[in-house]
PDB file of C-alpha atoms in Angstrom:
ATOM      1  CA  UNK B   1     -10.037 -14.681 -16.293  1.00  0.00           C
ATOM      2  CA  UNK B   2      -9.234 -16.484 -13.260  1.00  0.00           C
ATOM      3  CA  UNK B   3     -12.001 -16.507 -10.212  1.00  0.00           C
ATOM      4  CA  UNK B   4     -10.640 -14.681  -7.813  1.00  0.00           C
ATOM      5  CA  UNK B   5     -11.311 -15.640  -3.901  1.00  0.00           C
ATOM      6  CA  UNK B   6     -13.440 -12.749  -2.043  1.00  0.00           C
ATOM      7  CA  UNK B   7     -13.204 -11.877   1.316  1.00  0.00           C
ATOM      8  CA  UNK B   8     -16.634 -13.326   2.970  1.00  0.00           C
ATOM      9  CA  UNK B   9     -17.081 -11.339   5.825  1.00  0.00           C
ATOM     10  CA  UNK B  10     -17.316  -7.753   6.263  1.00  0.00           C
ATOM     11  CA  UNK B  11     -17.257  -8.344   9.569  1.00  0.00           C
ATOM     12  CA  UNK B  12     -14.280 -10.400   9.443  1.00  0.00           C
ATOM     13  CA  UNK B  13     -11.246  -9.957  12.095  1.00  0.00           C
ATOM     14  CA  UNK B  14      -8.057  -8.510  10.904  1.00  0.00           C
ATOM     15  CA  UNK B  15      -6.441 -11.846  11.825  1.00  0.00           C
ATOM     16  CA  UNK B  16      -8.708 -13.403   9.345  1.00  0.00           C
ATOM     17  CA  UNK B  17      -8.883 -10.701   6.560  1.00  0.00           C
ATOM     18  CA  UNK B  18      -5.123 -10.327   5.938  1.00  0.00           C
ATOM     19  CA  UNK B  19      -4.809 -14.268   4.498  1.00  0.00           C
ATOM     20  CA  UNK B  20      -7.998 -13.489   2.766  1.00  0.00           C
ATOM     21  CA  UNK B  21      -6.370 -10.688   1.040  1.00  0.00           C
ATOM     22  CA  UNK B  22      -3.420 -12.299   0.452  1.00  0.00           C
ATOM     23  CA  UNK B  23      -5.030 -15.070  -1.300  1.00  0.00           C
ATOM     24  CA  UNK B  24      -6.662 -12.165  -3.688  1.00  0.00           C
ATOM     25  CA  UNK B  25      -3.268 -10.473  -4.698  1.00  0.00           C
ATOM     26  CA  UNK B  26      -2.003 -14.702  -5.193  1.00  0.00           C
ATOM     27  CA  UNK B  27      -4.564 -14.938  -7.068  1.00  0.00           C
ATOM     28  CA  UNK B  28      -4.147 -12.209  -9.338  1.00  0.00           C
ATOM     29  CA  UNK B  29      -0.354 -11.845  -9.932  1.00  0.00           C
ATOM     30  CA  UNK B  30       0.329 -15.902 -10.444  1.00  0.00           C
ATOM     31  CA  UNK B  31      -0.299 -15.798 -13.975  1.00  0.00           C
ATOM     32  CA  UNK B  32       0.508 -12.202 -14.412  1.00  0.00           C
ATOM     33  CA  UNK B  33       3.907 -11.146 -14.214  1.00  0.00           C
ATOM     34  CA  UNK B  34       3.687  -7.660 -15.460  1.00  0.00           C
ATOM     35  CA  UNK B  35       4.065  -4.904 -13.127  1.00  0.00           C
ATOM     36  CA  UNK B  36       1.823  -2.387 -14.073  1.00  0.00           C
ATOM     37  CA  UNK B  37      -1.246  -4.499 -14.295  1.00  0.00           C
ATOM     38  CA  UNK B  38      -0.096  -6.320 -10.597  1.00  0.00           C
ATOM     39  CA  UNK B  39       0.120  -3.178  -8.960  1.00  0.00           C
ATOM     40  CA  UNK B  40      -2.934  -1.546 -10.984  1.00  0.00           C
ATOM     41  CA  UNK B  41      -5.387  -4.513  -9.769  1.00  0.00           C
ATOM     42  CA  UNK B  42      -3.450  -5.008  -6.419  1.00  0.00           C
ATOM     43  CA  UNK B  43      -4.282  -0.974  -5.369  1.00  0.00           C
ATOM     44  CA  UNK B  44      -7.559  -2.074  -6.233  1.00  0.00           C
ATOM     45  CA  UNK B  45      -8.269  -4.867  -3.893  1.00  0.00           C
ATOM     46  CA  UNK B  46      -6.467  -3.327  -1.001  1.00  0.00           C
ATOM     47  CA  UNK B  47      -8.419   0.158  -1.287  1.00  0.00           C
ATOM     48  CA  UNK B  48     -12.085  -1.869  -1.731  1.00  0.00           C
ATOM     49  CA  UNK B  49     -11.401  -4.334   0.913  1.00  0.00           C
ATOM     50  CA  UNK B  50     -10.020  -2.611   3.705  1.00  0.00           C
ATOM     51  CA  UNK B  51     -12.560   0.289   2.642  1.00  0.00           C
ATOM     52  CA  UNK B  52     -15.443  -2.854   2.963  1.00  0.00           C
ATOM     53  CA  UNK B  53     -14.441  -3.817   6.206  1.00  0.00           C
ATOM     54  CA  UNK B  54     -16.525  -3.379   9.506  1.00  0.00           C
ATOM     55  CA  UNK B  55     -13.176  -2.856  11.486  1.00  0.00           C
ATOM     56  CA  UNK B  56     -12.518  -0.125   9.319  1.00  0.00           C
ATOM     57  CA  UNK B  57     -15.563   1.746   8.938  1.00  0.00           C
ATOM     58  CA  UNK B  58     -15.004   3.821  12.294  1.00  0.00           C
ATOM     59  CA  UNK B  59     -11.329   4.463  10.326  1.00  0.00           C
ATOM     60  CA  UNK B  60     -11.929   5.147   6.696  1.00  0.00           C
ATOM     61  CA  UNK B  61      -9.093   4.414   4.269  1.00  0.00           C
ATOM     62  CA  UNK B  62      -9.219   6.732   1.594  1.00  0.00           C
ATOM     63  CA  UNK B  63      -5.832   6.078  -0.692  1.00  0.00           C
ATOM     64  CA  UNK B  64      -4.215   2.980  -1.299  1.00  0.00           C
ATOM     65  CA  UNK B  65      -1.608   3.150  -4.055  1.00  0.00           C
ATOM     66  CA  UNK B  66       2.412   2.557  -5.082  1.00  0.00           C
ATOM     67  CA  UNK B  67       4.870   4.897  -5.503  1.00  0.00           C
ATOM     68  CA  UNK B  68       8.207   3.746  -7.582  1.00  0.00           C
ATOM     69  CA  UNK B  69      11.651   4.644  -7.722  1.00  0.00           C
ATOM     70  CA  UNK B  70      12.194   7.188 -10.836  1.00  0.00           C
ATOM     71  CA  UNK B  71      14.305   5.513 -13.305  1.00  0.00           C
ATOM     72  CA  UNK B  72      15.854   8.711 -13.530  1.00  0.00           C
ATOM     73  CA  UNK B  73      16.493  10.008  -9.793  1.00  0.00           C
ATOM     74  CA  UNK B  74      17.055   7.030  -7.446  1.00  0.00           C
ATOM     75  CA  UNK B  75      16.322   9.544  -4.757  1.00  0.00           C
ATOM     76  CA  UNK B  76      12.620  10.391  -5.777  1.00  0.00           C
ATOM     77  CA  UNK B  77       9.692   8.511  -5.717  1.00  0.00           C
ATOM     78  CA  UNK B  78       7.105   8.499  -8.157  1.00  0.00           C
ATOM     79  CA  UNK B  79       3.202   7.588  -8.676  1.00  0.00           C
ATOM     80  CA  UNK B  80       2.266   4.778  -9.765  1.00  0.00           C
ATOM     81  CA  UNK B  81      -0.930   2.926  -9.742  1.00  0.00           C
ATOM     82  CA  UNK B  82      -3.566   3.814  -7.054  1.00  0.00           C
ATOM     83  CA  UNK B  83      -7.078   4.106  -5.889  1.00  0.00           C
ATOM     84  CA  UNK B  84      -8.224   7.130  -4.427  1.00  0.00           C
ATOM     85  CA  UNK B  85      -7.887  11.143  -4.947  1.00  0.00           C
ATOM     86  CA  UNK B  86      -5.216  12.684  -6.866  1.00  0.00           C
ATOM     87  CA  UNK B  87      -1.984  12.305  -5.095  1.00  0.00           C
ATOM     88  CA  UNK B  88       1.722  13.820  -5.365  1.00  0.00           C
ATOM     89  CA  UNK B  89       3.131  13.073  -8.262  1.00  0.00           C
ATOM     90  CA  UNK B  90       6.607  13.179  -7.015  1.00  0.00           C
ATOM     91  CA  UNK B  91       8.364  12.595  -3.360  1.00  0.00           C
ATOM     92  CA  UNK B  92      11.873  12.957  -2.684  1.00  0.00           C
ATOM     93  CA  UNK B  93      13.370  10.460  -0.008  1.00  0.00           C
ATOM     94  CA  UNK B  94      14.019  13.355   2.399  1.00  0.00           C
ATOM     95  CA  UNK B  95      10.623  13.778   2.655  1.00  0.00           C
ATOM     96  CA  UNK B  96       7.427  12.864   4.280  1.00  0.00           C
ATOM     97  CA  UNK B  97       6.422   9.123   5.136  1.00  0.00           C
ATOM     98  CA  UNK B  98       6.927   7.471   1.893  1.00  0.00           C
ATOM     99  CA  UNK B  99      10.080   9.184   1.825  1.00  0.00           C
ATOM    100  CA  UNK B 100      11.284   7.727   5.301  1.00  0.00           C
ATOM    101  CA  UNK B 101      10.418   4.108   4.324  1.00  0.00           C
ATOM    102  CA  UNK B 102      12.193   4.278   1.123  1.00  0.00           C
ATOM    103  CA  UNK B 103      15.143   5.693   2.719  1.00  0.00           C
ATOM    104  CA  UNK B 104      15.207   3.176   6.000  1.00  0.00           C
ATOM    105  CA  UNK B 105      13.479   0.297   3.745  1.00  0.00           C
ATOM    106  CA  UNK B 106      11.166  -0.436   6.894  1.00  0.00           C
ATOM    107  CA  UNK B 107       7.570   0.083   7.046  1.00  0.00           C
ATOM    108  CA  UNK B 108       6.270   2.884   8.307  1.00  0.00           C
ATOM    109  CA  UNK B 109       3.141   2.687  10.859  1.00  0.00           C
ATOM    110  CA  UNK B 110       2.664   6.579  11.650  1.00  0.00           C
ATOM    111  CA  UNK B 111      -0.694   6.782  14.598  1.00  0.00           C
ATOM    112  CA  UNK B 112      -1.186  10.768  13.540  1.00  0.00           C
ATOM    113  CA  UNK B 113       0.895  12.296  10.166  1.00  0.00           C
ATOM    114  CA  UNK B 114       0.426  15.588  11.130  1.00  0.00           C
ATOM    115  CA  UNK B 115       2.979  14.582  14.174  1.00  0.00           C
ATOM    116  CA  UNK B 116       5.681  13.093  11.463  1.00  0.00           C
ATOM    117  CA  UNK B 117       8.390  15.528  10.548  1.00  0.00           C
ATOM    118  CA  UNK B 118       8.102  16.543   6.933  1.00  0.00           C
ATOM    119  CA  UNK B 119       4.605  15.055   6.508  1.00  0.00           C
ATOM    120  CA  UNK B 120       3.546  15.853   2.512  1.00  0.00           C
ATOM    121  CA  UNK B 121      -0.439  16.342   2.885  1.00  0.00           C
ATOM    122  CA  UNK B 122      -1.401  15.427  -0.615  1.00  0.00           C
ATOM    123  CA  UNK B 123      -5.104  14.996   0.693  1.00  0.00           C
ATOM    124  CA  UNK B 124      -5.603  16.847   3.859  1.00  0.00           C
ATOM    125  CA  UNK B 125      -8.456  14.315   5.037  1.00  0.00           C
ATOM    126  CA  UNK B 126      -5.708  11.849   5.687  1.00  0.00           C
ATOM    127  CA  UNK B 127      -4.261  11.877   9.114  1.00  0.00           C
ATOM    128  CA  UNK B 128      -2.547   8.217   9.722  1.00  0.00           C
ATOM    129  CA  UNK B 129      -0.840   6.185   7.080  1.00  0.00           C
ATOM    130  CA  UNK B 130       0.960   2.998   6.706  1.00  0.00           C
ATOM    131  CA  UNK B 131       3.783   2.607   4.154  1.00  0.00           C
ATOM    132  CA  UNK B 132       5.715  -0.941   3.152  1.00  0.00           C
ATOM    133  CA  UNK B 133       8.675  -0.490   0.793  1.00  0.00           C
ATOM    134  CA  UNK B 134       9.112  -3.001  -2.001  1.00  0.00           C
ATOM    135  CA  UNK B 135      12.918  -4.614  -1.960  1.00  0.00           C
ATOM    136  CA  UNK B 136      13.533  -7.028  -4.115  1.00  0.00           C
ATOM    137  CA  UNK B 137      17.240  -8.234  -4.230  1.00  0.00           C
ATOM    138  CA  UNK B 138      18.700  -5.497  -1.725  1.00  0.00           C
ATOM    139  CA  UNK B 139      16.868  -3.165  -4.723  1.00  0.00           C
ATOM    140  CA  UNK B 140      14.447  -0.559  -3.675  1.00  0.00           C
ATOM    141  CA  UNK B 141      11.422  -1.089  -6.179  1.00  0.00           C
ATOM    142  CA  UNK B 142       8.878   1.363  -4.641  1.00  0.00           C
ATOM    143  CA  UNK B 143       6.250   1.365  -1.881  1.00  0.00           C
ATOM    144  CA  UNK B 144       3.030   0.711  -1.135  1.00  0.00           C
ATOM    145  CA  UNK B 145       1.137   3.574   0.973  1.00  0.00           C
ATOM    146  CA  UNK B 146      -2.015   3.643   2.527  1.00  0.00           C
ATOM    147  CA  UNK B 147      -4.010   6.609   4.087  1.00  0.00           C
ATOM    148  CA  UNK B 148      -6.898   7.049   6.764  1.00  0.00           C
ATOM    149  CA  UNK B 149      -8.874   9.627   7.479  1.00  0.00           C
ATOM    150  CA  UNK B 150      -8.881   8.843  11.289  1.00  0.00           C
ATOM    151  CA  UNK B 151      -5.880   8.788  13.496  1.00  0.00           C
ATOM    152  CA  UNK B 152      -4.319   5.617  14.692  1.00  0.00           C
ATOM    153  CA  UNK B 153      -6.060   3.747  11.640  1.00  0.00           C
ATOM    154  CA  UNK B 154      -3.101   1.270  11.364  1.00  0.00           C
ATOM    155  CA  UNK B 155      -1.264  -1.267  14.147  1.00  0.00           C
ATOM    156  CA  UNK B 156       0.816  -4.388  14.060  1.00  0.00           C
ATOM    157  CA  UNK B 157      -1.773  -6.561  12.292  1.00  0.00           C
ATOM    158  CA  UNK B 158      -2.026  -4.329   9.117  1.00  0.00           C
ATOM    159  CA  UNK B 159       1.749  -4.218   9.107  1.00  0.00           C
ATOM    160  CA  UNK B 160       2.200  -7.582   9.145  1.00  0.00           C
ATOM    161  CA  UNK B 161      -0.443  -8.378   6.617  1.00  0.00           C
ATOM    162  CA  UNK B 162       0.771  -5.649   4.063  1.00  0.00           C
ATOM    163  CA  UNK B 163       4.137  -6.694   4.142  1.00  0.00           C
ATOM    164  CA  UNK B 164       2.887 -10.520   3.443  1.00  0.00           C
ATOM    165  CA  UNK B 165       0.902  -8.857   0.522  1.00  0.00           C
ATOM    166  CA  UNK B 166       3.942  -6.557  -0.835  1.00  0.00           C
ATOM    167  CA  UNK B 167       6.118  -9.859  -0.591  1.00  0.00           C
ATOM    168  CA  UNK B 168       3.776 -11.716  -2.971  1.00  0.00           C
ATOM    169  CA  UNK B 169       3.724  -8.808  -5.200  1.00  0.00           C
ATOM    170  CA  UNK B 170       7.335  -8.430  -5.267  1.00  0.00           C
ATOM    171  CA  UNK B 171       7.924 -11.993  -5.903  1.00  0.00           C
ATOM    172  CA  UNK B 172       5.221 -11.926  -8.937  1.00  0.00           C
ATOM    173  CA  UNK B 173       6.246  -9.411 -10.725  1.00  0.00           C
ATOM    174  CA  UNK B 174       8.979  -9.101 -13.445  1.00  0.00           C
ATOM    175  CA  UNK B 175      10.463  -5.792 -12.977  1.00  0.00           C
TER     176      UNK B 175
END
């Protein structure tokens, strides 16, 4: 197995961790094109390294995970790999936050979910969340989600990491 490149510093600035992590999921999905393992070790290294990180200890992420279009309802999403608590298993587009990203196909930075009209609490110790959907081709894939336990756990910086990260995913993977 390849050496993959660790984050240094847990004290490391979100300017500086986001390349860090992006070098992580480039290092893991270059050789690997299949989809399952990507996204299996990819929910991995997001959930342990932002959960590592002195920035976010005050703001605890407890789920980082995917959730894919079902093959068989193009307006549902489904779980797929993740790191955390049991989560929903299924979430229509019309709801909730994973919903409204798949539907607009723009991330998602929501400050307090419990203010986000049709919020789905699948853990009720999250209360902020970030989600990035996965296009590939004008083709919604799925999405990558990730939930804090404080409010306002997410800004600009994590949204333009995550979407650097989901781009390198995307373009790794055969789906």
């Amino acid at each position: 197995m390849k050496d993959i490149p660790r984050i240094t510093s847990s004290t490391a600035a979100k300017s500086e961790f986001y390349p860090e992590l992006l070098e992580q999921i480039k290092a893991i999905t270059e050789d690997q094109s299949y989809w399952v393992t990507n996204l299996s070790n990819a929910a991995a290294i997001i959930y342990h390294e932002l959960r590592g990180l002195a920035f976010f200890q005050a703001k605890p992420i407890n789920w980082a995970g995917f959730y894919l279009v079902d093959p068989n309802d193009d307006q549902k999403l489904i779980l797929g790999p993740f790191q955390g608590k049991v989560a929903c298993t299924e979430i229509p587009f019309s709801k909730g936050v994973c919903g409204a990203a798949a539907t607009t196909r723009t991330t998602q930075v929501i400050k307090d979910v419990h203010q986000f009209p049709g919020h789905i609490a699948c853990d009720s110790a999250s209360n902020s969340e970030i989600v990035v959907p996965l296009v590939k081709d004008g083709r919604l894939l799925g999405v990558l989600d990730i939930d804090c336990e404080e409010t306002e756990g997410f800004d600009e910086c994590d949204q333009a990491g995550l979407e650097a990260v989901a781009k390198v995913i995307i373009d790794n993977c055969a789906w």
